[in-house]
Amino acid sequence: MHVPDVSVVVIVYNDAERLPTAVRSVLDQTLRGVEVVIVDDCSKDRSYEVAQELEAANPGRVRAFRLPENSGGCGAPRNHGIKQATGTYVMFLDSDDVLERNACRNMLAAAERTGSDLVSGMCVRVHLDNRWGKTTEWYPWIYARTRTLESITEYPDLLVYDTLSTNKCYRRSFLLEQGLEFPVGIHYEDLLFSAQAYVAARRITLIPNHVYYWNVVEKAAAKSISNRRHEIANFVHRMEIHRRVDELLAAKGHTAIKTAKDAKFLKHDLVLHLRDLPLLSDAYRQEFARLANGYLAGIDPEAYEHVTHLQAICAYLLGKEDWKNLLAAADAMTNKGRLSSPLAERDGRIYWCAGHLDDAEGRRILDVTDQGFHTTPLPSLILGNRLTSYEDDGRGKVTLSGAVVNPLGRIAEDAELSATLEFRARRQIGVRSFSFPVATVRHAGDTIEWSATADVGGTVRPLGIIDAVWDVRLKLKAGGDRMTTRVSVGGVDLESAARLRVRPRLTRLVSDRFEPEMTKKGNLSYVLTAEGPAAVRTQSLISSAMHGKAAGVVKRSLRRALKARRNIGSGEQKVKVYHEVFSKLPVKKGTVVFESHMGKQYSDSPKAIYEELVRQNAPFEAIWSYAGAKPTGFPEGATLVKRWSWQYLRALAQAEYWVDNQGFPLALSKRPGTTYIQTWHGSALKRMGFHEPRTKAQGKPAQDRFQAAVNRFDHFLIRSEHDVRTLAKGFRLRDEVLLRTGYPRNDALVEAHRTEADSGERVRGPLAAELGIDPDKRVLLYAPTFRANADGAVEGFEFPFDVEEFADRLGDRVTLLVRTHYLNSVSLPPSVAGRVIDVSRHHDITPLLALADGLITDYSSVMFDYAVLDRPMIFFAYDYEKYATDIRGTYFDLLDKAPGPVVATADELMQAVAAFDEADAKYAEARRRFLAEFGEYDRGDAARQIVEKFFTRSGK
């Protein structure tokens, strides 16, 4: 008998409807030598009958089995499947998911090529109830490239993060020899099974291919086991599994893996449960604290160094069972950027709360001075606003009371207070909001208390169907400051709250009530629903129609009607209108759409080109895009359009020229009559485009979309042949697209260098006076690049050196300007005022470069621009090995080519700054070589070349 290459164990429980789709995804594999082993966990529906029908229809390829009683989990049916499997390799599939078509072929090929016991590929979460077809890759950075490990100790992150059992292919003999089985009678069985497999495997191979599609329904009526976090048994199981994994790692001596796993527990597992605590009983909290604190006692202290300040604060406060301050911290962690605690100040330091400051560990963890809450302007803070009471009259009126955090009493007691309560449709169809005056607003110590009665039924008129969800916001005015806050539910019970009567404008036949609801982030919202006889009857009729003979026709008609209403103003609809309507309008000659860093700034080479156009009085109409609520710092003579607005889309569709430095939206095609001038935003140290392993690992459709986006570039500016070998090759650009002009943004730097060389003196100009810089001090600019975490998300900025120590040691001679990457922000302690200055809010870095006597950076492309000035540079490469060897890699070794000292510690940095003049002379020749290699085309006339080539009559 022929032995299958792969046995796919498909487990099912009460899922007769979806089982055939899962099995079909196995039978349709491009690898033919695959068998399906269906194990039914004693379902109450027709699941086993459907399994038998699939077996009968596919003899020799499908076998069906049934457990005698339900096991209550995934472990028992999977274990039975392992016993019944006959293939050389085994995979697992849940009945509500599917395999990627080439999964078995790709994993088998990797296993046979490397001799691995375990092959793992990328899982993709498919959000079935997302109208955009949203998908998210499961820890894609792990699968950026093919790699083979001789031991899990070579890559601990694999065990720590990818705990799934279903995106893997196991050698069956390996499972049997090691006696590997899933635990039975306990949830989270994947965590333990995967850990055991990783530790036992003699060789592991990772492949960058998609292999498993995990179908997710966020709003499912019946929550999955792992999502039923309000059940204490759920947490009991999680803790038990973690203890077993810890025991396994301890037995094998894998202490480094244990530390990494502890950090993930603090960042992920604990956070999941903390979010639900505000609505759970005291008894639950006490039992939760007992279980969690027993486990936290064994956490490696080093793990706390790898979590965010809020995650560490939550773990600490949980240990103290300080529920008041813990719930505030959990709310802030769930709602990014929200300040939900009144804070405390002691000896010039700012703390999350006033308690526990007599404990040295408490002071260390609760210290949030560097977060800048005390210096950030009040309107820029997102203040916590907790609901304290909720009352309704059973008809249409509701009385809400709440408390807004007043951090450090920054809203002064003599500040005049007023507020309005706003109900706003989440999906905006025109202006859909209604406001109510807040009758009571008053100071109450650490908070601002408020209370308002809203006649929702008599005032709020939703359209109906289209605007089904409404959020509640409080708009607070305190003196001259205006703040808008979301209203969080806090501990208020909404279960017994009545539905409010409303009168939708479109029809009351489908909905006639507002039901209060808590969002996933714990905030108050209202959802349109049905309660009146007519509405309930209509919904019942619709439901019956969905299951009648004409169900197909009714479903299609209803979907079309709902989709048309739902998509008004959506991204998908906007892209469609852009291509089908706006792109049919005539191109407007002389119109130029400018954009810098996706609308975040008025800066860089687009700014330089725009200003050259103005200087030459060229005939053109300028349109600048901006991101965010209000544009600041943009030129008054230009038309401003908000990115992704209808005006923005129409401007792009009709523009004769596009000019930007990063990329207009990838979904928007460029018309033949539009010329796209891509200035880009810096020469490359890190690998880019198709040189990136992550891009290489994408499927062909994704690569084709990326290629189509860069193919829109009609012209691409470069400043050296290094750009030709790196950026141009990485984006697969044709040579005729390249413009060897240099960067327009650097024209000012070239001119500054020439002026200084001719006159023999450096003129600092008005910016120095604006910043209040002492003319007798040297000015250094610290401009680091951003850092991304393991998930690829941008990390918050933290100084890699003690900025107060820097100011104390060098502040009498040096003024340090700090310019973070535009994706980051910085907060400086008050003690360094005047000696260290945050200049991150300046849109354009070019004037800052011209002002600085020297540059301190790490790997930022600003190094290539600053080289034009022939001034000293210091490279603070404290994490160079990690940065240079991550999955993207670099085009060259910075240590070999750096035109200045490369330092790795804070002390070395300060020594290098102290020896600034010595380094200036020592590295003069290295700077000249660096500029010759990376800035050969920066001659000071890039903007003029562009304007004369494209925008003047002689050029055209």
PDB file of C-alpha atoms in Angstrom, residues 472-565:
ATOM      1  CA  VAL A 472     -19.985  59.285  22.910  1.00  0.00           C
ATOM      2  CA  ARG A 473     -17.460  62.073  23.489  1.00  0.00           C
ATOM      3  CA  LEU A 474     -17.146  64.845  26.037  1.00  0.00           C
ATOM      4  CA  LYS A 475     -15.847  68.173  24.728  1.00  0.00           C
ATOM      5  CA  LEU A 476     -14.348  70.034  27.668  1.00  0.00           C
ATOM      6  CA  LYS A 477     -13.287  73.677  27.711  1.00  0.00           C
ATOM      7  CA  ALA A 478     -11.033  74.724  30.595  1.00  0.00           C
ATOM      8  CA  GLY A 479      -9.967  78.327  30.355  1.00  0.00           C
ATOM      9  CA  GLY A 480      -8.347  78.669  26.936  1.00  0.00           C
ATOM     10  CA  ASP A 481      -7.791  74.915  26.517  1.00  0.00           C
ATOM     11  CA  ARG A 482     -10.172  72.672  24.606  1.00  0.00           C
ATOM     12  CA  MET A 483     -10.081  68.889  24.989  1.00  0.00           C
ATOM     13  CA  THR A 484     -12.116  66.049  23.523  1.00  0.00           C
ATOM     14  CA  THR A 485     -12.305  62.752  25.402  1.00  0.00           C
ATOM     15  CA  ARG A 486     -13.954  59.398  24.836  1.00  0.00           C
ATOM     16  CA  VAL A 487     -16.169  58.232  27.678  1.00  0.00           C
ATOM     17  CA  SER A 488     -14.972  54.901  29.067  1.00  0.00           C
ATOM     18  CA  VAL A 489     -17.501  52.615  30.725  1.00  0.00           C
ATOM     19  CA  GLY A 490     -15.291  51.935  33.746  1.00  0.00           C
ATOM     20  CA  GLY A 491     -17.106  49.762  36.256  1.00  0.00           C
ATOM     21  CA  VAL A 492     -20.631  50.880  35.309  1.00  0.00           C
ATOM     22  CA  ASP A 493     -22.915  47.961  34.500  1.00  0.00           C
ATOM     23  CA  LEU A 494     -24.767  48.475  31.217  1.00  0.00           C
ATOM     24  CA  GLU A 495     -26.465  45.074  31.236  1.00  0.00           C
ATOM     25  CA  SER A 496     -29.643  46.386  32.875  1.00  0.00           C
ATOM     26  CA  ALA A 497     -29.723  49.659  30.940  1.00  0.00           C
ATOM     27  CA  ALA A 498     -32.786  50.218  28.797  1.00  0.00           C
ATOM     28  CA  ARG A 499     -32.659  50.669  25.061  1.00  0.00           C
ATOM     29  CA  LEU A 500     -33.355  54.261  24.074  1.00  0.00           C
ATOM     30  CA  ARG A 501     -36.122  54.969  21.585  1.00  0.00           C
ATOM     31  CA  VAL A 502     -34.905  56.676  18.423  1.00  0.00           C
ATOM     32  CA  ARG A 503     -36.450  57.631  15.103  1.00  0.00           C
ATOM     33  CA  PRO A 504     -34.170  56.748  12.158  1.00  0.00           C
ATOM     34  CA  ARG A 505     -34.649  58.960   9.121  1.00  0.00           C
ATOM     35  CA  LEU A 506     -34.598  56.134   6.569  1.00  0.00           C
ATOM     36  CA  THR A 507     -36.943  53.648   8.224  1.00  0.00           C
ATOM     37  CA  ARG A 508     -38.085  52.391  11.605  1.00  0.00           C
ATOM     38  CA  LEU A 509     -38.960  49.051  10.064  1.00  0.00           C
ATOM     39  CA  VAL A 510     -35.488  47.633  10.727  1.00  0.00           C
ATOM     40  CA  SER A 511     -34.281  49.563  13.811  1.00  0.00           C
ATOM     41  CA  ASP A 512     -35.948  51.766  16.391  1.00  0.00           C
ATOM     42  CA  ARG A 513     -33.737  51.569  19.515  1.00  0.00           C
ATOM     43  CA  PHE A 514     -30.282  52.683  20.709  1.00  0.00           C
ATOM     44  CA  GLU A 515     -28.656  49.972  22.836  1.00  0.00           C
ATOM     45  CA  PRO A 516     -25.723  51.044  25.059  1.00  0.00           C
ATOM     46  CA  GLU A 517     -22.658  48.919  24.512  1.00  0.00           C
ATOM     47  CA  MET A 518     -19.035  48.787  25.612  1.00  0.00           C
ATOM     48  CA  THR A 519     -16.503  48.755  22.760  1.00  0.00           C
ATOM     49  CA  LYS A 520     -13.505  46.420  22.654  1.00  0.00           C
ATOM     50  CA  LYS A 521     -11.449  49.246  24.179  1.00  0.00           C
ATOM     51  CA  GLY A 522     -13.907  49.757  26.999  1.00  0.00           C
ATOM     52  CA  ASN A 523     -15.603  52.922  25.731  1.00  0.00           C
ATOM     53  CA  LEU A 524     -19.313  53.792  25.648  1.00  0.00           C
ATOM     54  CA  SER A 525     -21.141  53.516  22.347  1.00  0.00           C
ATOM     55  CA  TYR A 526     -24.720  52.994  21.136  1.00  0.00           C
ATOM     56  CA  VAL A 527     -25.826  50.481  18.543  1.00  0.00           C
ATOM     57  CA  LEU A 528     -29.010  50.681  16.485  1.00  0.00           C
ATOM     58  CA  THR A 529     -31.217  47.668  17.120  1.00  0.00           C
ATOM     59  CA  ALA A 530     -34.851  46.604  17.011  1.00  0.00           C
ATOM     60  CA  GLU A 531     -37.416  46.384  19.775  1.00  0.00           C
ATOM     61  CA  GLY A 532     -40.728  47.784  18.514  1.00  0.00           C
ATOM     62  CA  PRO A 533     -43.194  45.265  17.023  1.00  0.00           C
ATOM     63  CA  ALA A 534     -42.802  46.564  13.476  1.00  0.00           C
ATOM     64  CA  ALA A 535     -39.012  46.497  13.599  1.00  0.00           C
ATOM     65  CA  VAL A 536     -38.867  43.042  15.183  1.00  0.00           C
ATOM     66  CA  ARG A 537     -41.401  41.759  12.665  1.00  0.00           C
ATOM     67  CA  THR A 538     -39.373  43.158   9.754  1.00  0.00           C
ATOM     68  CA  GLN A 539     -36.180  41.594  11.055  1.00  0.00           C
ATOM     69  CA  SER A 540     -37.985  38.291  11.483  1.00  0.00           C
ATOM     70  CA  LEU A 541     -39.264  38.480   7.903  1.00  0.00           C
ATOM     71  CA  ILE A 542     -35.771  39.223   6.631  1.00  0.00           C
ATOM     72  CA  SER A 543     -34.396  36.303   8.651  1.00  0.00           C
ATOM     73  CA  SER A 544     -37.065  33.951   7.267  1.00  0.00           C
ATOM     74  CA  ALA A 545     -36.379  35.109   3.755  1.00  0.00           C
ATOM     75  CA  MET A 546     -32.726  34.318   4.217  1.00  0.00           C
ATOM     76  CA  HIS A 547     -33.600  30.649   4.714  1.00  0.00           C
ATOM     77  CA  GLY A 548     -36.477  30.307   2.237  1.00  0.00           C
ATOM     78  CA  LYS A 549     -36.474  29.175  -1.384  1.00  0.00           C
ATOM     79  CA  ALA A 550     -35.681  32.654  -2.606  1.00  0.00           C
ATOM     80  CA  ALA A 551     -32.798  33.039  -0.153  1.00  0.00           C
ATOM     81  CA  GLY A 552     -30.162  33.509  -2.817  1.00  0.00           C
ATOM     82  CA  VAL A 553     -32.036  36.339  -4.550  1.00  0.00           C
ATOM     83  CA  VAL A 554     -32.909  38.053  -1.266  1.00  0.00           C
ATOM     84  CA  LYS A 555     -29.366  37.771   0.072  1.00  0.00           C
ATOM     85  CA  ARG A 556     -27.823  39.192  -3.058  1.00  0.00           C
ATOM     86  CA  SER A 557     -30.290  42.079  -3.176  1.00  0.00           C
ATOM     87  CA  LEU A 558     -29.865  42.896   0.492  1.00  0.00           C
ATOM     88  CA  ARG A 559     -26.076  42.688   0.273  1.00  0.00           C
ATOM     89  CA  ARG A 560     -26.066  45.074  -2.689  1.00  0.00           C
ATOM     90  CA  ALA A 561     -28.335  47.527  -0.913  1.00  0.00           C
ATOM     91  CA  LEU A 562     -26.398  47.416   2.343  1.00  0.00           C
ATOM     92  CA  LYS A 563     -23.048  47.554   0.594  1.00  0.00           C
ATOM     93  CA  ALA A 564     -24.038  50.619  -1.407  1.00  0.00           C
ATOM     94  CA  ARG A 565     -25.103  52.412   1.776  1.00  0.00           C
TER      95      ARG A 565
END
